JSON list of C-alpha atoms in Angstrom, two decimals:
[
{"chain": "A", "resi": 266, "resn": "GLN", "atom": "CA", "xyz": [17.44, -122.34, 8.43]},
{"chain": "A", "resi": 267, "resn": "VAL", "atom": "CA", "xyz": [18.17, -120.50, 11.67]},
{"chain": "A", "resi": 268, "resn": "GLN", "atom": "CA", "xyz": [20.43, -122.17, 14.16]},
{"chain": "A", "resi": 269, "resn": "LEU", "atom": "CA", "xyz": [21.34, -121.00, 17.75]},
{"chain": "A", "resi": 270, "resn": "VAL", "atom": "CA", "xyz": [24.39, -121.97, 19.67]},
{"chain": "A", "resi": 271, "resn": "GLU", "atom": "CA", "xyz": [24.77, -121.05, 23.42]},
{"chain": "A", "resi": 272, "resn": "SER", "atom": "CA", "xyz": [28.00, -120.85, 25.38]},
{"chain": "A", "resi": 273, "resn": "GLY", "atom": "CA", "xyz": [29.10, -119.54, 28.66]},
{"chain": "A", "resi": 274, "resn": "GLY", "atom": "CA", "xyz": [27.36, -121.81, 31.19]},
{"chain": "A", "resi": 275, "resn": "GLY", "atom": "CA", "xyz": [29.31, -123.54, 34.02]},
{"chain": "A", "resi": 276, "resn": "SER", "atom": "CA", "xyz": [29.55, -124.01, 37.76]},
{"chain": "A", "resi": 277, "resn": "VAL", "atom": "CA", "xyz": [29.87, -121.07, 40.22]},
{"chain": "A", "resi": 278, "resn": "GLN", "atom": "CA", "xyz": [29.22, -120.23, 43.84]},
{"chain": "A", "resi": 279, "resn": "ALA", "atom": "CA", "xyz": [26.41, -118.28, 45.12]},
{"chain": "A", "resi": 280, "resn": "GLY", "atom": "CA", "xyz": [27.20, -114.65, 44.51]},
{"chain": "A", "resi": 281, "resn": "GLY", "atom": "CA", "xyz": [29.25, -115.38, 41.53]},
{"chain": "A", "resi": 282, "resn": "SER", "atom": "CA", "xyz": [28.59, -114.31, 37.87]},
{"chain": "A", "resi": 283, "resn": "LEU", "atom": "CA", "xyz": [28.20, -115.79, 34.42]},
{"chain": "A", "resi": 284, "resn": "ARG", "atom": "CA", "xyz": [27.84, -114.40, 30.98]},
{"chain": "A", "resi": 285, "resn": "LEU", "atom": "CA", "xyz": [25.94, -116.45, 28.46]},
{"chain": "A", "resi": 286, "resn": "SER", "atom": "CA", "xyz": [26.20, -116.10, 24.95]},
{"chain": "A", "resi": 287, "resn": "CYS", "atom": "CA", "xyz": [23.97, -117.25, 21.91]},
{"chain": "A", "resi": 288, "resn": "VAL", "atom": "CA", "xyz": [25.00, -116.83, 18.33]},
{"chain": "A", "resi": 289, "resn": "LEU", "atom": "CA", "xyz": [22.37, -116.96, 15.60]},
{"chain": "A", "resi": 290, "resn": "SER", "atom": "CA", "xyz": [23.21, -118.28, 12.04]},
{"chain": "A", "resi": 291, "resn": "GLY", "atom": "CA", "xyz": [20.99, -118.67, 9.03]},
{"chain": "A", "resi": 292, "resn": "GLY", "atom": "CA", "xyz": [19.22, -115.42, 9.61]},
{"chain": "A", "resi": 293, "resn": "SER", "atom": "CA", "xyz": [19.66, -111.86, 11.23]},
{"chain": "A", "resi": 294, "resn": "SER", "atom": "CA", "xyz": [19.23, -111.45, 14.92]},
{"chain": "A", "resi": 295, "resn": "SER", "atom": "CA", "xyz": [17.63, -107.90, 14.07]},
{"chain": "A", "resi": 296, "resn": "SER", "atom": "CA", "xyz": [14.62, -109.63, 12.53]},
{"chain": "A", "resi": 297, "resn": "TYR", "atom": "CA", "xyz": [13.76, -111.67, 15.70]},
{"chain": "A", "resi": 298, "resn": "TYR", "atom": "CA", "xyz": [12.51, -111.31, 19.07]},
{"chain": "A", "resi": 299, "resn": "MET", "atom": "CA", "xyz": [14.95, -113.13, 21.38]},
{"chain": "A", "resi": 300, "resn": "GLY", "atom": "CA", "xyz": [15.28, -114.39, 24.78]},
{"chain": "A", "resi": 301, "resn": "TRP", "atom": "CA", "xyz": [16.56, -116.88, 27.41]},
{"chain": "A", "resi": 302, "resn": "PHE", "atom": "CA", "xyz": [14.49, -119.64, 28.96]},
{"chain": "A", "resi": 303, "resn": "ARG", "atom": "CA", "xyz": [15.51, -122.29, 31.75]},
{"chain": "A", "resi": 304, "resn": "GLN", "atom": "CA", "xyz": [14.32, -125.47, 32.75]},
{"chain": "A", "resi": 305, "resn": "VAL", "atom": "CA", "xyz": [14.97, -127.65, 35.59]},
{"chain": "A", "resi": 306, "resn": "PRO", "atom": "CA", "xyz": [14.26, -131.44, 35.17]},
{"chain": "A", "resi": 307, "resn": "GLY", "atom": "CA", "xyz": [10.75, -132.12, 36.17]},
{"chain": "A", "resi": 308, "resn": "LYS", "atom": "CA", "xyz": [9.54, -128.52, 35.81]},
{"chain": "A", "resi": 309, "resn": "LYS", "atom": "CA", "xyz": [8.18, -126.42, 33.23]},
{"chain": "A", "resi": 310, "resn": "ARG", "atom": "CA", "xyz": [10.47, -124.32, 31.04]},
{"chain": "A", "resi": 311, "resn": "GLU", "atom": "CA", "xyz": [10.23, -120.67, 31.96]},
{"chain": "A", "resi": 312, "resn": "GLY", "atom": "CA", "xyz": [10.99, -117.35, 30.30]},
{"chain": "A", "resi": 313, "resn": "VAL", "atom": "CA", "xyz": [13.86, -115.55, 32.09]},
{"chain": "A", "resi": 314, "resn": "ALA", "atom": "CA", "xyz": [14.58, -112.52, 29.93]},
{"chain": "A", "resi": 315, "resn": "ARG", "atom": "CA", "xyz": [13.62, -111.28, 26.37]},
{"chain": "A", "resi": 316, "resn": "ILE", "atom": "CA", "xyz": [14.62, -108.39, 24.16]},
{"chain": "A", "resi": 317, "resn": "ASP", "atom": "CA", "xyz": [12.37, -107.02, 21.38]},
{"chain": "A", "resi": 318, "resn": "ASN", "atom": "CA", "xyz": [13.31, -105.69, 18.09]},
{"chain": "A", "resi": 319, "resn": "ASP", "atom": "CA", "xyz": [13.14, -102.14, 19.45]},
{"chain": "A", "resi": 320, "resn": "GLY", "atom": "CA", "xyz": [15.35, -102.89, 22.29]},
{"chain": "A", "resi": 321, "resn": "TYR", "atom": "CA", "xyz": [12.72, -103.27, 24.81]},
{"chain": "A", "resi": 322, "resn": "THR", "atom": "CA", "xyz": [13.73, -105.88, 27.65]},
{"chain": "A", "resi": 323, "resn": "SER", "atom": "CA", "xyz": [11.40, -107.83, 30.15]},
{"chain": "A", "resi": 324, "resn": "TYR", "atom": "CA", "xyz": [12.56, -110.09, 32.96]},
{"chain": "A", "resi": 325, "resn": "THR", "atom": "CA", "xyz": [10.88, -112.69, 35.15]},
{"chain": "A", "resi": 326, "resn": "ALA", "atom": "CA", "xyz": [10.56, -111.36, 38.67]},
{"chain": "A", "resi": 327, "resn": "SER", "atom": "CA", "xyz": [13.06, -113.63, 40.24]},
{"chain": "A", "resi": 328, "resn": "VAL", "atom": "CA", "xyz": [16.04, -112.24, 38.16]},
{"chain": "A", "resi": 329, "resn": "LYS", "atom": "CA", "xyz": [15.09, -108.54, 37.88]},
{"chain": "A", "resi": 330, "resn": "GLY", "atom": "CA", "xyz": [18.08, -106.42, 39.19]},
{"chain": "A", "resi": 331, "resn": "ARG", "atom": "CA", "xyz": [20.66, -109.35, 38.93]},
{"chain": "A", "resi": 332, "resn": "PHE", "atom": "CA", "xyz": [20.40, -110.39, 35.13]},
{"chain": "A", "resi": 333, "resn": "THR", "atom": "CA", "xyz": [20.77, -108.26, 32.05]},
{"chain": "A", "resi": 334, "resn": "ILE", "atom": "CA", "xyz": [19.89, -109.23, 28.51]},
{"chain": "A", "resi": 335, "resn": "SER", "atom": "CA", "xyz": [21.47, -107.56, 25.44]},
{"chain": "A", "resi": 336, "resn": "LYS", "atom": "CA", "xyz": [21.94, -108.04, 21.74]},
{"chain": "A", "resi": 337, "resn": "ASP", "atom": "CA", "xyz": [24.61, -107.12, 19.32]},
{"chain": "A", "resi": 338, "resn": "ASN", "atom": "CA", "xyz": [22.97, -107.30, 16.02]},
{"chain": "A", "resi": 339, "resn": "ALA", "atom": "CA", "xyz": [26.30, -106.63, 14.12]},
{"chain": "A", "resi": 340, "resn": "LYS", "atom": "CA", "xyz": [27.60, -110.03, 15.44]},
{"chain": "A", "resi": 341, "resn": "ASN", "atom": "CA", "xyz": [24.06, -111.80, 15.56]},
{"chain": "A", "resi": 342, "resn": "THR", "atom": "CA", "xyz": [24.77, -112.58, 19.17]},
{"chain": "A", "resi": 343, "resn": "LEU", "atom": "CA", "xyz": [22.54, -112.35, 22.36]},
{"chain": "A", "resi": 344, "resn": "TYR", "atom": "CA", "xyz": [23.91, -112.27, 25.79]},
{"chain": "A", "resi": 345, "resn": "LEU", "atom": "CA", "xyz": [22.77, -112.88, 29.51]},
{"chain": "A", "resi": 346, "resn": "GLU", "atom": "CA", "xyz": [24.85, -111.19, 32.05]},
{"chain": "A", "resi": 347, "resn": "MET", "atom": "CA", "xyz": [23.99, -113.12, 35.30]},
{"chain": "A", "resi": 348, "resn": "ASN", "atom": "CA", "xyz": [25.19, -111.38, 38.55]},
{"chain": "A", "resi": 349, "resn": "SER", "atom": "CA", "xyz": [24.51, -112.40, 42.28]},
{"chain": "A", "resi": 350, "resn": "LEU", "atom": "CA", "xyz": [23.71, -115.96, 41.34]},
{"chain": "A", "resi": 351, "resn": "LYS", "atom": "CA", "xyz": [21.79, -117.97, 43.61]},
{"chain": "A", "resi": 352, "resn": "PRO", "atom": "CA", "xyz": [21.37, -121.82, 43.85]},
{"chain": "A", "resi": 353, "resn": "GLU", "atom": "CA", "xyz": [17.84, -121.56, 42.52]},
{"chain": "A", "resi": 354, "resn": "ASP", "atom": "CA", "xyz": [19.16, -120.09, 39.25]},
{"chain": "A", "resi": 355, "resn": "THR", "atom": "CA", "xyz": [20.64, -123.66, 38.72]},
{"chain": "A", "resi": 356, "resn": "ALA", "atom": "CA", "xyz": [19.09, -124.91, 35.29]},
{"chain": "A", "resi": 357, "resn": "MET", "atom": "CA", "xyz": [19.79, -125.58, 31.74]},
{"chain": "A", "resi": 358, "resn": "TYR", "atom": "CA", "xyz": [19.53, -122.24, 29.91]},
{"chain": "A", "resi": 359, "resn": "TYR", "atom": "CA", "xyz": [18.16, -122.00, 26.40]},
{"chain": "A", "resi": 360, "resn": "CYS", "atom": "CA", "xyz": [18.42, -119.38, 24.00]},
{"chain": "A", "resi": 361, "resn": "ALA", "atom": "CA", "xyz": [15.32, -118.70, 21.62]},
{"chain": "A", "resi": 362, "resn": "ALA", "atom": "CA", "xyz": [14.32, -116.53, 18.87]},
{"chain": "A", "resi": 363, "resn": "GLY", "atom": "CA", "xyz": [10.96, -115.99, 16.81]},
{"chain": "A", "resi": 364, "resn": "ALA", "atom": "CA", "xyz": [8.68, -113.59, 15.48]},
{"chain": "A", "resi": 365, "resn": "GLU", "atom": "CA", "xyz": [6.74, -111.20, 17.72]},
{"chain": "A", "resi": 366, "resn": "ASP", "atom": "CA", "xyz": [3.34, -112.78, 17.51]},
{"chain": "A", "resi": 367, "resn": "VAL", "atom": "CA", "xyz": [4.66, -116.19, 18.51]},
{"chain": "A", "resi": 368, "resn": "PHE", "atom": "CA", "xyz": [7.71, -115.29, 20.91]},
{"chain": "A", "resi": 369, "resn": "VAL", "atom": "CA", "xyz": [5.99, -112.99, 23.30]},
{"chain": "A", "resi": 370, "resn": "PRO", "atom": "CA", "xyz": [3.01, -115.16, 24.44]},
{"chain": "A", "resi": 371, "resn": "ILE", "atom": "CA", "xyz": [5.45, -118.14, 24.74]},
{"chain": "A", "resi": 372, "resn": "PHE", "atom": "CA", "xyz": [7.78, -116.21, 27.04]},
{"chain": "A", "resi": 373, "resn": "MET", "atom": "CA", "xyz": [4.88, -114.82, 29.03]},
{"chain": "A", "resi": 374, "resn": "TYR", "atom": "CA", "xyz": [2.63, -117.84, 29.34]},
{"chain": "A", "resi": 375, "resn": "GLY", "atom": "CA", "xyz": [4.40, -120.90, 27.71]},
{"chain": "A", "resi": 376, "resn": "GLY", "atom": "CA", "xyz": [2.83, -122.98, 24.85]},
{"chain": "A", "resi": 377, "resn": "SER", "atom": "CA", "xyz": [3.81, -124.24, 21.54]},
{"chain": "A", "resi": 378, "resn": "TRP", "atom": "CA", "xyz": [7.59, -124.53, 22.04]},
{"chain": "A", "resi": 379, "resn": "PRO", "atom": "CA", "xyz": [8.22, -125.81, 18.28]},
{"chain": "A", "resi": 380, "resn": "ASP", "atom": "CA", "xyz": [7.08, -122.36, 17.16]},
{"chain": "A", "resi": 381, "resn": "LEU", "atom": "CA", "xyz": [10.43, -120.78, 18.11]},
{"chain": "A", "resi": 382, "resn": "TYR", "atom": "CA", "xyz": [14.06, -121.56, 17.17]},
{"chain": "A", "resi": 383, "resn": "TRP", "atom": "CA", "xyz": [15.99, -123.07, 20.00]},
{"chain": "A", "resi": 384, "resn": "GLY", "atom": "CA", "xyz": [19.53, -123.67, 20.86]},
{"chain": "A", "resi": 385, "resn": "GLN", "atom": "CA", "xyz": [20.87, -126.88, 22.46]},
{"chain": "A", "resi": 386, "resn": "GLY", "atom": "CA", "xyz": [21.10, -125.33, 26.00]},
{"chain": "A", "resi": 387, "resn": "THR", "atom": "CA", "xyz": [23.92, -124.62, 28.40]},
{"chain": "A", "resi": 388, "resn": "GLN", "atom": "CA", "xyz": [24.15, -125.74, 31.96]},
{"chain": "A", "resi": 389, "resn": "VAL", "atom": "CA", "xyz": [24.29, -123.19, 34.89]},
{"chain": "A", "resi": 390, "resn": "THR", "atom": "CA", "xyz": [24.92, -124.57, 38.20]},
{"chain": "A", "resi": 391, "resn": "VAL", "atom": "CA", "xyz": [25.20, -122.43, 41.41]},
{"chain": "A", "resi": 392, "resn": "SER", "atom": "CA", "xyz": [26.38, -123.95, 44.62]},
{"chain": "A", "resi": 393, "resn": "SER", "atom": "CA", "xyz": [25.69, -122.57, 48.05]}
]
């Protein structure tokens, strides 16, 4: 069974940087579309960044130019490099993995969250 474990969250001041990591076990990261979502209490979970099997990446508009997603298939690990952090980036960040036909629609439009594999989340807090 696929399991995802995130790490790297924390508290930083605005303008600072953090690097999130997500280790996949029980499968191969090369077999899945993977990405990062975030959620603030009381708000809908949103897709932040995704990386497809061919290396194509996609970002939500608010993080373009500041966040970089990457994946090391040899280590079964997904990363999110976050620079120039803003207070509005404060959220619980979740790593997710899934097949193309379910991951892309959920990333873009939301939907059936149980159709993806999820990590437990890592908190990112950015203070002004």
